[in-house]
Amino acid sequence: MKIGVLTSGGDCPGLNAVIRGIVRKGIRSHEDTFVGIRDGWRGLLEDDVFDMTMLDVRGLSGRGGTILGTSRTHPYEGGGPERMREVMTAHGIDAIVAIGGEGTLAGASRLVNEEGLNIIGVPKTIDNDLSGTDYTFGFDSAQAIATESIDRLRTTAESHHRCMVIEVMGRNVGWIALHAGMAGGAHAILMPEFPVSFDQIEEWVTSARDRGRAPIVVVAEGFIPEGLDEQVADRGVDNKGRTRLGGIADFLAPKIEEITGIESRATILGHLQRGGSPTAYDRVLSTRLGMAAADLAHNGDWGKMASLKGTDIVSVDMASAVDRLKSVPLQRWEEAQVLFG
Amino acid sequence: MKIGVLTSGGDCPGLNAVIRGIVRKGIRSHEDTFVGIRDGWRGLLEDDVFDMTMLDVRGLSGRGGTILGTSRTHPYEGGGPERMREVMTAHGIDAIVAIGGEGTLAGASRLVNEEGLNIIGVPKTIDNDLSGTDYTFGFDSAQAIATESIDRLRTTAESHHRCMVIEVMGRNVGWIALHAGMAGGAHAILMPEFPVSFDQIEEWVTSARDRGRAPIVVVAEGFIPEGLDEQVADRGVDNKGRTRLGGIADFLAPKIEEITGIESRATILGHLQRGGSPTAYDRVLSTRLGMAAADLAHNGDWGKMASLKGTDIVSVDMASAVDRLKSVPLQRWEEAQVLFG
Amino acid sequence: MKIGVLTSGGDCPGLNAVIRGIVRKGIRSHEDTFVGIRDGWRGLLEDDVFDMTMLDVRGLSGRGGTILGTSRTHPYEGGGPERMREVMTAHGIDAIVAIGGEGTLAGASRLVNEEGLNIIGVPKTIDNDLSGTDYTFGFDSAQAIATESIDRLRTTAESHHRCMVIEVMGRNVGWIALHAGMAGGAHAILMPEFPVSFDQIEEWVTSARDRGRAPIVVVAEGFIPEGLDEQVADRGVDNKGRTRLGGIADFLAPKIEEITGIESRATILGHLQRGGSPTAYDRVLSTRLGMAAADLAHNGDWGKMASLKGTDIVSVDMASAVDRLKSVPLQRWEEAQVLFG
Amino acid sequence: MKIGVLTSGGDCPGLNAVIRGIVRKGIRSHEDTFVGIRDGWRGLLEDDVFDMTMLDVRGLSGRGGTILGTSRTHPYEGGGPERMREVMTAHGIDAIVAIGGEGTLAGASRLVNEEGLNIIGVPKTIDNDLSGTDYTFGFDSAQAIATESIDRLRTTAESHHRCMVIEVMGRNVGWIALHAGMAGGAHAILMPEFPVSFDQIEEWVTSARDRGRAPIVVVAEGFIPEGLDEQVADRGVDNKGRTRLGGIADFLAPKIEEITGIESRATILGHLQRGGSPTAYDRVLSTRLGMAAADLAHNGDWGKMASLKGTDIVSVDMASAVDRLKSVPLQRWEEAQVLFG
């Protein structure tokens, strides 16, 4: 059996470990062969593929990025399913393992169900907002980098008696903010799921200051203060949903300084959170997901993806990963607030 | 309600985050008060306690070690339950949260069931060998340090075309070896649960060498090669179960060099794996376990411990953590072998 | 002899190690006593001081920030030299060790020469732009963090075939950009000392792309492209010298995308570079500088500062540190360009 | 001009950055061509070489180990200078850049002076014991890893009220011990240059304990306690000069426990100190040394090596690097003792 592998969407620590897991497992357990598809769906649509052997995946478990390259090309662009089928036939590719996020998995699911293509998924997002899996790989690396950054910024905050506002990834969900904020000892964590008012933020910040702490505020990029949509809108939002004057932290820091009188500084971690070598946790998870995906592909379980449940790697419908956003539940939000202020 | 907190047994990254979680949650949600008990059961038996406030636990989420100190004092030493009750009464302590490993939890469970003491547990071991919880805090930090060490040693191995034998913790189970080995791209992982022969080790090592790799062998300290007990016994074992001539890696490296002809070196990570700042993963897990333990104590759920199940913190019987060793299951061993050689 | 210690200006890794070095050396070698002065000159002007013992400096060698706090209060504010003398007399303080940057050392030098105050200096800046010393402490930590960030961002750049523009500190000099860019394998390094044209930047970026690399551009915050002052001025500059639309990287990334056609992203490291635990190099340098400063103070070498020359700690006039900015010499710029493109 | 490059002796962080510096500088500035020589002198003696282009050295600045491989083959083995000349002639190699330690540089110096071979050196040792250069590359990475390890071990020491004895590299000199010990806040640093008695060690250890600290003892592998040679000799020494029962730390820890009554543990860092990605400091130094060596080779300065003096890269006789061991000077030893106990 010949299996194509592609990575699609944003870079994510662990992609290379997934690829290695797929190839080693497929070759060793099933004697399958593999082709690498360059830059996600683009490579499949433009016939940009190469034979991928054990040699190509050696030493990949700890390497950041993806050796296959990635892009945001949509599977229904440029020829779409027809063209894919053509390329697959030309190379004798029996199946595709698509490693990607919500868009990729939704597209792949449709390609399976509507077009009858043979596709297996591996869920990928540093945001951890995919349903159908306990955690996604890449999330642990992102929370680790964000936590290390908070640790660093805290020393400056304390030396200068300042408030630090740290913006982490999470356009729709607050998982990175919640975990990194909890790990870093934040005095307020602000997430898209739970809009809070400036009064509330002020209370947390001044309460920390009054206890002699330098207030640390961790905010997910998608957070919007309660009742402030209009004001934010006035500042203008670019086509990626980001405010024109920088991130939300750039908006919050001067606002906090204004209402609390505490000198405040903003830091936007941005792309730092998605690059570099994955954590040990992510390497193990990625490797196991890859190996499971190789089995699913070999068994012809089209439309399935490998996912984490407790300590086990299981198989679920790709559709289940994308039917709803996995946001931070209310109970976790309440749990975390005990640590605020 | 006044609650005493103690940490017992070996140092473990995350202990301070647990303590902080307990104290913040108890004070904020329940208006409980806290006393710190120094050096595990010793402090309780010798009346070495102090009032512990929010101030004492500030900034602890990322700090390694335990501010309470720890010891291996057994709860039935020096006065035992009678003496504990005396000290608790003298200070008005209503309940104890005991953070510890197998021995601590077994002792605490007995103190609850046989002596009627009010004790809540939090499971702790970097070895991850406690039942009743998906993972224990400290394990992720240990696997992270071990993985980073393997990354380092690999460059020397490749430059010198050597085999590196890296000994990690795990006297009875191979969890750290399994995860760090998988994360670090090991060509052989040796665990107490699965004795393998020298022939098998030779095959893995030479297979890696024949593919042009510098063989990496990760071995848990408790591994004994198949059929070799007698030989090991001859070398002599000290009273902590360690062979007199160093660890198992010191035994394996020259042996591997002898049978494969590949220059081999041993590294024993030892205490490096249990110290230092916990990973973000461990900080979040520890904090949540601590907060849950504060609730269990306040609710009087004596004999229970806080544990991880999937993504949730739940409550289980302390006894369930210690009734059997959580060893690496056969399926994980088979899964991992695809990556060997 | 009683010696006051203060830290002034921006936070810098190694400040605590300097403080520890001063106190341990002074107590052990000279039986001097010490007072900590809070928040730089402010503490001296406002009589905010405390007795500082061996206990206060324990465990400080690796801790980021400054236990003394810092501020940008000018020594001639609020009473100035007269007030300082008053406070010093009231507490019996014989001398001050001032740890600070250009402004601090210039102020201290004037206080010695014009007012006859007993002051010793320790030069501090992560920017490394002080004359009179080979390197300043904090610079190594800053270059280390910047280098690690470049390593991370590279994986994302390569996966997406993007250009990454990374802004590091250096308002007037390019030391951090030069070293981190060289260490991180940058394809272009842009520094205030050497304005280059957009044509030159385009050449470096496209040359790297044409060799199959994802171009990495490291830019010091103070860099202004050749011939572009007016355009930048139009964008507006805030009162800290930063352009209103973010940093120079926010300006360069879209510009590079426009002229080269390569998708480009900006990351501004900002405060991340000055916080957190110092590198081993900085800890050793800081400790040695602190110990030497204690000797200078005990010997009454007023107006001198401890500085690094080769492998030795020597004593130079404070004035020599501030008489000219230590910018990157032409020879280093030429040396580095071999690595560009 | 065609230049061969070889790396010889033990692995060292920065080797790859040196190689990259040589090749990029030589190609870009002088249009020289390069061959890589595999495994040190072995590759030259056995004609194991390959053409080395810009492509071969891409992305190397941060990578540990050496892509050329290394060995301890002596240049006068297997044919010696005659054979080298043969291989050089056969490939049209005009000159060799030899990156290596004392043995390599001594051998290369002799090959230049006695045999008239065209060789340039780059001094390499993590031990920093070569004269003729302020620091050697690799040393900073080694001290960084050792310091990070001390930081980790300290938390365990404090939690258990133990003494930790940490053995670092340094068979003949104490540079790593001195710097890492100072950076890590050690209470005693033991170096080959300065034998001290057990009474002195006891005093430092108990003094730290009496101040409430968990004593940290950092020892270079080559340290021998004053007056103890005979006793150590009795324990037996293997053919690499290491005592049969492990390192000196394994000997010291139980001894310290015996004489002070403080529970003590040994950790031997071993190969961890020489692997992995180099620090930013080492990457910059290595790159600059490599670039300077390319110039020396192109200019025909045979017998010279690139070295660091202050902030400059200069050229000195290879012989000057090896005419005497650069040991820790008495003044640094006295300076450090202020921090002990």
PDB file of N, CA, C and O in Angstrom, chain D residues 79-130:
ATOM      1  N   GLY D  79      51.303   5.714   8.607  1.00  0.00           N
ATOM      2  CA  GLY D  79      51.801   6.420   7.419  1.00  0.00           C
ATOM      3  C   GLY D  79      52.278   7.812   7.762  1.00  0.00           C
ATOM      4  O   GLY D  79      53.239   8.319   7.196  1.00  0.00           O
ATOM      5  N   GLY D  80      51.586   8.454   8.699  1.00  0.00           N
ATOM      6  CA  GLY D  80      52.019   9.745   9.193  1.00  0.00           C
ATOM      7  C   GLY D  80      52.139  10.802   8.111  1.00  0.00           C
ATOM      8  O   GLY D  80      51.391  10.797   7.123  1.00  0.00           O
ATOM      9  N   PRO D  81      53.072  11.729   8.298  1.00  0.00           N
ATOM     10  CA  PRO D  81      53.182  12.897   7.422  1.00  0.00           C
ATOM     11  C   PRO D  81      53.310  12.530   5.935  1.00  0.00           C
ATOM     12  O   PRO D  81      52.731  13.213   5.083  1.00  0.00           O
ATOM     13  N   GLU D  82      54.048  11.466   5.654  1.00  0.00           N
ATOM     14  CA  GLU D  82      54.223  11.071   4.248  1.00  0.00           C
ATOM     15  C   GLU D  82      52.877  10.781   3.598  1.00  0.00           C
ATOM     16  O   GLU D  82      52.554  11.241   2.509  1.00  0.00           O
ATOM     17  N   ARG D  83      52.103   9.989   4.316  1.00  0.00           N
ATOM     18  CA  ARG D  83      50.797   9.585   3.816  1.00  0.00           C
ATOM     19  C   ARG D  83      49.884  10.815   3.661  1.00  0.00           C
ATOM     20  O   ARG D  83      49.142  10.941   2.697  1.00  0.00           O
ATOM     21  N   MET D  84      49.958  11.716   4.619  1.00  0.00           N
ATOM     22  CA  MET D  84      49.144  12.937   4.542  1.00  0.00           C
ATOM     23  C   MET D  84      49.468  13.719   3.276  1.00  0.00           C
ATOM     24  O   MET D  84      48.584  14.166   2.564  1.00  0.00           O
ATOM     25  N   ARG D  85      50.766  13.877   3.045  1.00  0.00           N
ATOM     26  CA  ARG D  85      51.192  14.630   1.873  1.00  0.00           C
ATOM     27  C   ARG D  85      50.645  13.978   0.599  1.00  0.00           C
ATOM     28  O   ARG D  85      50.160  14.659  -0.309  1.00  0.00           O
ATOM     29  N   GLU D  86      50.697  12.657   0.566  1.00  0.00           N
ATOM     30  CA  GLU D  86      50.178  11.885  -0.566  1.00  0.00           C
ATOM     31  C   GLU D  86      48.705  12.201  -0.820  1.00  0.00           C
ATOM     32  O   GLU D  86      48.306  12.508  -1.939  1.00  0.00           O
ATOM     33  N   VAL D  87      47.922  12.094   0.270  1.00  0.00           N
ATOM     34  CA  VAL D  87      46.473  12.305   0.138  1.00  0.00           C
ATOM     35  C   VAL D  87      46.192  13.752  -0.258  1.00  0.00           C
ATOM     36  O   VAL D  87      45.336  14.022  -1.107  1.00  0.00           O
ATOM     37  N   MET D  88      46.923  14.680   0.351  1.00  0.00           N
ATOM     38  CA  MET D  88      46.721  16.093   0.010  1.00  0.00           C
ATOM     39  C   MET D  88      47.033  16.330  -1.467  1.00  0.00           C
ATOM     40  O   MET D  88      46.285  17.006  -2.174  1.00  0.00           O
ATOM     41  N   THR D  89      48.117  15.767  -1.916  1.00  0.00           N
ATOM     42  CA  THR D  89      48.496  15.932  -3.321  1.00  0.00           C
ATOM     43  C   THR D  89      47.430  15.317  -4.240  1.00  0.00           C
ATOM     44  O   THR D  89      46.995  15.933  -5.223  1.00  0.00           O
ATOM     45  N   ALA D  90      47.004  14.129  -3.890  1.00  0.00           N
ATOM     46  CA  ALA D  90      46.022  13.440  -4.733  1.00  0.00           C
ATOM     47  C   ALA D  90      44.751  14.268  -4.919  1.00  0.00           C
ATOM     48  O   ALA D  90      44.135  14.258  -5.994  1.00  0.00           O
ATOM     49  N   HIS D  91      44.372  14.987  -3.869  1.00  0.00           N
ATOM     50  CA  HIS D  91      43.137  15.779  -3.948  1.00  0.00           C
ATOM     51  C   HIS D  91      43.415  17.247  -4.248  1.00  0.00           C
ATOM     52  O   HIS D  91      42.480  18.045  -4.299  1.00  0.00           O
ATOM     53  N   GLY D  92      44.667  17.580  -4.387  1.00  0.00           N
ATOM     54  CA  GLY D  92      44.989  18.990  -4.633  1.00  0.00           C
ATOM     55  C   GLY D  92      44.708  19.875  -3.439  1.00  0.00           C
ATOM     56  O   GLY D  92      44.385  21.058  -3.598  1.00  0.00           O
ATOM     57  N   ILE D  93      44.819  19.306  -2.247  1.00  0.00           N
ATOM     58  CA  ILE D  93      44.576  20.085  -1.021  1.00  0.00           C
ATOM     59  C   ILE D  93      45.829  20.890  -0.678  1.00  0.00           C
ATOM     60  O   ILE D  93      46.903  20.326  -0.480  1.00  0.00           O
ATOM     61  N   ASP D  94      45.667  22.212  -0.613  1.00  0.00           N
ATOM     62  CA  ASP D  94      46.810  23.086  -0.371  1.00  0.00           C
ATOM     63  C   ASP D  94      47.104  23.295   1.105  1.00  0.00           C
ATOM     64  O   ASP D  94      48.237  23.626   1.476  1.00  0.00           O
ATOM     65  N   ALA D  95      46.067  23.168   1.915  1.00  0.00           N
ATOM     66  CA  ALA D  95      46.262  23.469   3.335  1.00  0.00           C
ATOM     67  C   ALA D  95      45.196  22.758   4.159  1.00  0.00           C
ATOM     68  O   ALA D  95      44.155  22.348   3.642  1.00  0.00           O
ATOM     69  N   ILE D  96      45.499  22.627   5.438  1.00  0.00           N
ATOM     70  CA  ILE D  96      44.584  21.971   6.375  1.00  0.00           C
ATOM     71  C   ILE D  96      44.260  22.952   7.500  1.00  0.00           C
ATOM     72  O   ILE D  96      45.170  23.617   8.013  1.00  0.00           O
ATOM     73  N   VAL D  97      42.981  23.041   7.868  1.00  0.00           N
ATOM     74  CA  VAL D  97      42.634  23.699   9.125  1.00  0.00           C
ATOM     75  C   VAL D  97      42.284  22.605  10.114  1.00  0.00           C
ATOM     76  O   VAL D  97      41.318  21.854   9.896  1.00  0.00           O
ATOM     77  N   ALA D  98      43.059  22.499  11.169  1.00  0.00           N
ATOM     78  CA  ALA D  98      42.863  21.459  12.178  1.00  0.00           C
ATOM     79  C   ALA D  98      42.243  22.076  13.419  1.00  0.00           C
ATOM     80  O   ALA D  98      42.832  22.949  14.056  1.00  0.00           O
ATOM     81  N   ILE D  99      41.044  21.631  13.741  1.00  0.00           N
ATOM     82  CA  ILE D  99      40.332  22.128  14.920  1.00  0.00           C
ATOM     83  C   ILE D  99      40.490  21.081  16.004  1.00  0.00           C
ATOM     84  O   ILE D  99      39.953  19.975  15.875  1.00  0.00           O
ATOM     85  N   GLY D 100      41.221  21.401  17.053  1.00  0.00           N
ATOM     86  CA  GLY D 100      41.442  20.375  18.052  1.00  0.00           C
ATOM     87  C   GLY D 100      42.065  20.906  19.316  1.00  0.00           C
ATOM     88  O   GLY D 100      42.338  22.110  19.430  1.00  0.00           O
ATOM     89  N   GLY D 101      42.309  20.014  20.244  1.00  0.00           N
ATOM     90  CA  GLY D 101      42.822  20.382  21.551  1.00  0.00           C
ATOM     91  C   GLY D 101      44.336  20.303  21.626  1.00  0.00           C
ATOM     92  O   GLY D 101      45.029  20.370  20.608  1.00  0.00           O
ATOM     93  N   GLU D 102      44.840  20.135  22.823  1.00  0.00           N
ATOM     94  CA  GLU D 102      46.270  20.174  23.062  1.00  0.00           C
ATOM     95  C   GLU D 102      47.031  19.203  22.163  1.00  0.00           C
ATOM     96  O   GLU D 102      47.992  19.571  21.484  1.00  0.00           O
ATOM     97  N   GLY D 103      46.574  17.951  22.144  1.00  0.00           N
ATOM     98  CA  GLY D 103      47.268  16.940  21.366  1.00  0.00           C
ATOM     99  C   GLY D 103      47.271  17.278  19.884  1.00  0.00           C
ATOM    100  O   GLY D 103      48.290  17.177  19.201  1.00  0.00           O
ATOM    101  N   THR D 104      46.115  17.701  19.396  1.00  0.00           N
ATOM    102  CA  THR D 104      45.973  18.020  17.985  1.00  0.00           C
ATOM    103  C   THR D 104      46.883  19.176  17.602  1.00  0.00           C
ATOM    104  O   THR D 104      47.562  19.143  16.569  1.00  0.00           O
ATOM    105  N   LEU D 105      46.875  20.222  18.433  1.00  0.00           N
ATOM    106  CA  LEU D 105      47.663  21.406  18.109  1.00  0.00           C
ATOM    107  C   LEU D 105      49.167  21.124  18.231  1.00  0.00           C
ATOM    108  O   LEU D 105      49.965  21.615  17.424  1.00  0.00           O
ATOM    109  N   ALA D 106      49.535  20.311  19.215  1.00  0.00           N
ATOM    110  CA  ALA D 106      50.942  19.946  19.354  1.00  0.00           C
ATOM    111  C   ALA D 106      51.377  19.157  18.125  1.00  0.00           C
ATOM    112  O   ALA D 106      52.434  19.413  17.533  1.00  0.00           O
ATOM    113  N   GLY D 107      50.548  18.203  17.717  1.00  0.00           N
ATOM    114  CA  GLY D 107      50.854  17.403  16.536  1.00  0.00           C
ATOM    115  C   GLY D 107      50.922  18.275  15.291  1.00  0.00           C
ATOM    116  O   GLY D 107      51.844  18.157  14.480  1.00  0.00           O
ATOM    117  N   ALA D 108      49.952  19.170  15.156  1.00  0.00           N
ATOM    118  CA  ALA D 108      49.905  20.026  13.969  1.00  0.00           C
ATOM    119  C   ALA D 108      51.120  20.940  13.926  1.00  0.00           C
ATOM    120  O   ALA D 108      51.718  21.171  12.862  1.00  0.00           O
ATOM    121  N   SER D 109      51.512  21.452  15.070  1.00  0.00           N
ATOM    122  CA  SER D 109      52.659  22.340  15.150  1.00  0.00           C
ATOM    123  C   SER D 109      53.919  21.604  14.675  1.00  0.00           C
ATOM    124  O   SER D 109      54.733  22.127  13.907  1.00  0.00           O
ATOM    125  N   ARG D 110      54.053  20.375  15.113  1.00  0.00           N
ATOM    126  CA  ARG D 110      55.198  19.562  14.711  1.00  0.00           C
ATOM    127  C   ARG D 110      55.147  19.275  13.211  1.00  0.00           C
ATOM    128  O   ARG D 110      56.173  19.317  12.526  1.00  0.00           O
ATOM    129  N   LEU D 111      53.970  18.996  12.691  1.00  0.00           N
ATOM    130  CA  LEU D 111      53.819  18.727  11.256  1.00  0.00           C
ATOM    131  C   LEU D 111      54.222  19.945  10.430  1.00  0.00           C
ATOM    132  O   LEU D 111      54.758  19.822   9.335  1.00  0.00           O
ATOM    133  N   VAL D 112      53.932  21.121  10.957  1.00  0.00           N
ATOM    134  CA  VAL D 112      54.319  22.348  10.259  1.00  0.00           C
ATOM    135  C   VAL D 112      55.828  22.550  10.334  1.00  0.00           C
ATOM    136  O   VAL D 112      56.499  22.744   9.317  1.00  0.00           O
ATOM    137  N   ASN D 113      56.340  22.459  11.557  1.00  0.00           N
ATOM    138  CA  ASN D 113      57.748  22.812  11.765  1.00  0.00           C
ATOM    139  C   ASN D 113      58.727  21.757  11.277  1.00  0.00           C
ATOM    140  O   ASN D 113      59.782  22.073  10.748  1.00  0.00           O
ATOM    141  N   GLU D 114      58.367  20.496  11.449  1.00  0.00           N
ATOM    142  CA  GLU D 114      59.315  19.444  11.083  1.00  0.00           C
ATOM    143  C   GLU D 114      59.077  18.896   9.686  1.00  0.00           C
ATOM    144  O   GLU D 114      60.000  18.404   9.033  1.00  0.00           O
ATOM    145  N   GLU D 115      57.797  18.951   9.244  1.00  0.00           N
ATOM    146  CA  GLU D 115      57.483  18.313   7.973  1.00  0.00           C
ATOM    147  C   GLU D 115      57.106  19.322   6.895  1.00  0.00           C
ATOM    148  O   GLU D 115      56.887  18.963   5.743  1.00  0.00           O
ATOM    149  N   GLY D 116      56.951  20.565   7.305  1.00  0.00           N
ATOM    150  CA  GLY D 116      56.620  21.582   6.305  1.00  0.00           C
ATOM    151  C   GLY D 116      55.215  21.479   5.755  1.00  0.00           C
ATOM    152  O   GLY D 116      54.914  22.012   4.688  1.00  0.00           O
ATOM    153  N   LEU D 117      54.315  20.827   6.498  1.00  0.00           N
ATOM    154  CA  LEU D 117      52.924  20.778   6.043  1.00  0.00           C
ATOM    155  C   LEU D 117      52.249  22.128   6.298  1.00  0.00           C
ATOM    156  O   LEU D 117      52.621  22.867   7.211  1.00  0.00           O
ATOM    157  N   ASN D 118      51.258  22.441   5.465  1.00  0.00           N
ATOM    158  CA  ASN D 118      50.554  23.723   5.561  1.00  0.00           C
ATOM    159  C   ASN D 118      49.328  23.588   6.461  1.00  0.00           C
ATOM    160  O   ASN D 118      48.258  23.186   5.993  1.00  0.00           O
ATOM    161  N   ILE D 119      49.483  23.928   7.699  1.00  0.00           N
ATOM    162  CA  ILE D 119      48.379  23.717   8.648  1.00  0.00           C
ATOM    163  C   ILE D 119      48.132  24.969   9.480  1.00  0.00           C
ATOM    164  O   ILE D 119      49.064  25.649   9.909  1.00  0.00           O
ATOM    165  N   ILE D 120      46.850  25.240   9.655  1.00  0.00           N
ATOM    166  CA  ILE D 120      46.343  26.308  10.522  1.00  0.00           C
ATOM    167  C   ILE D 120      45.550  25.643  11.642  1.00  0.00           C
ATOM    168  O   ILE D 120      44.891  24.630  11.401  1.00  0.00           O
ATOM    169  N   GLY D 121      45.579  26.198  12.847  1.00  0.00           N
ATOM    170  CA  GLY D 121      44.851  25.587  13.944  1.00  0.00           C
ATOM    171  C   GLY D 121      43.694  26.426  14.452  1.00  0.00           C
ATOM    172  O   GLY D 121      43.653  27.649  14.259  1.00  0.00           O
ATOM    173  N   VAL D 122      42.742  25.750  15.072  1.00  0.00           N
ATOM    174  CA  VAL D 122      41.708  26.432  15.868  1.00  0.00           C
ATOM    175  C   VAL D 122      41.652  25.690  17.198  1.00  0.00           C
ATOM    176  O   VAL D 122      41.381  24.485  17.218  1.00  0.00           O
ATOM    177  N   PRO D 123      41.942  26.392  18.302  1.00  0.00           N
ATOM    178  CA  PRO D 123      42.011  25.705  19.595  1.00  0.00           C
ATOM    179  C   PRO D 123      40.641  25.299  20.099  1.00  0.00           C
ATOM    180  O   PRO D 123      39.699  26.086  20.042  1.00  0.00           O
ATOM    181  N   LYS D 124      40.525  24.088  20.585  1.00  0.00           N
ATOM    182  CA  LYS D 124      39.251  23.538  21.022  1.00  0.00           C
ATOM    183  C   LYS D 124      39.409  22.750  22.305  1.00  0.00           C
ATOM    184  O   LYS D 124      40.247  21.857  22.366  1.00  0.00           O
ATOM    185  N   THR D 125      38.683  23.074  23.322  1.00  0.00           N
ATOM    186  CA  THR D 125      38.590  22.258  24.535  1.00  0.00           C
ATOM    187  C   THR D 125      37.516  22.835  25.427  1.00  0.00           C
ATOM    188  O   THR D 125      37.479  24.048  25.643  1.00  0.00           O
ATOM    189  N   ILE D 126      36.646  22.001  25.912  1.00  0.00           N
ATOM    190  CA  ILE D 126      35.658  22.512  26.854  1.00  0.00           C
ATOM    191  C   ILE D 126      36.324  22.827  28.191  1.00  0.00           C
ATOM    192  O   ILE D 126      35.778  23.555  28.994  1.00  0.00           O
ATOM    193  N   ASP D 127      37.537  22.283  28.418  1.00  0.00           N
ATOM    194  CA  ASP D 127      38.210  22.484  29.705  1.00  0.00           C
ATOM    195  C   ASP D 127      38.820  23.879  29.844  1.00  0.00           C
ATOM    196  O   ASP D 127      39.166  24.289  30.945  1.00  0.00           O
ATOM    197  N   ASN D 128      38.979  24.593  28.722  1.00  0.00           N
ATOM    198  CA  ASN D 128      39.550  25.955  28.733  1.00  0.00           C
ATOM    199  C   ASN D 128      40.982  25.993  29.232  1.00  0.00           C
ATOM    200  O   ASN D 128      41.427  27.000  29.776  1.00  0.00           O
ATOM    201  N   ASP D 129      41.725  24.915  29.027  1.00  0.00           N
ATOM    202  CA  ASP D 129      43.075  24.865  29.606  1.00  0.00           C
ATOM    203  C   ASP D 129      44.189  25.134  28.588  1.00  0.00           C
ATOM    204  O   ASP D 129      45.346  24.822  28.843  1.00  0.00           O
ATOM    205  N   LEU D 130      43.836  25.723  27.443  1.00  0.00           N
ATOM    206  CA  LEU D 130      44.848  26.041  26.450  1.00  0.00           C
ATOM    207  C   LEU D 130      45.340  27.472  26.615  1.00  0.00           C
ATOM    208  O   LEU D 130      44.538  28.402  26.706  1.00  0.00           O
TER     209      LEU D 130
END
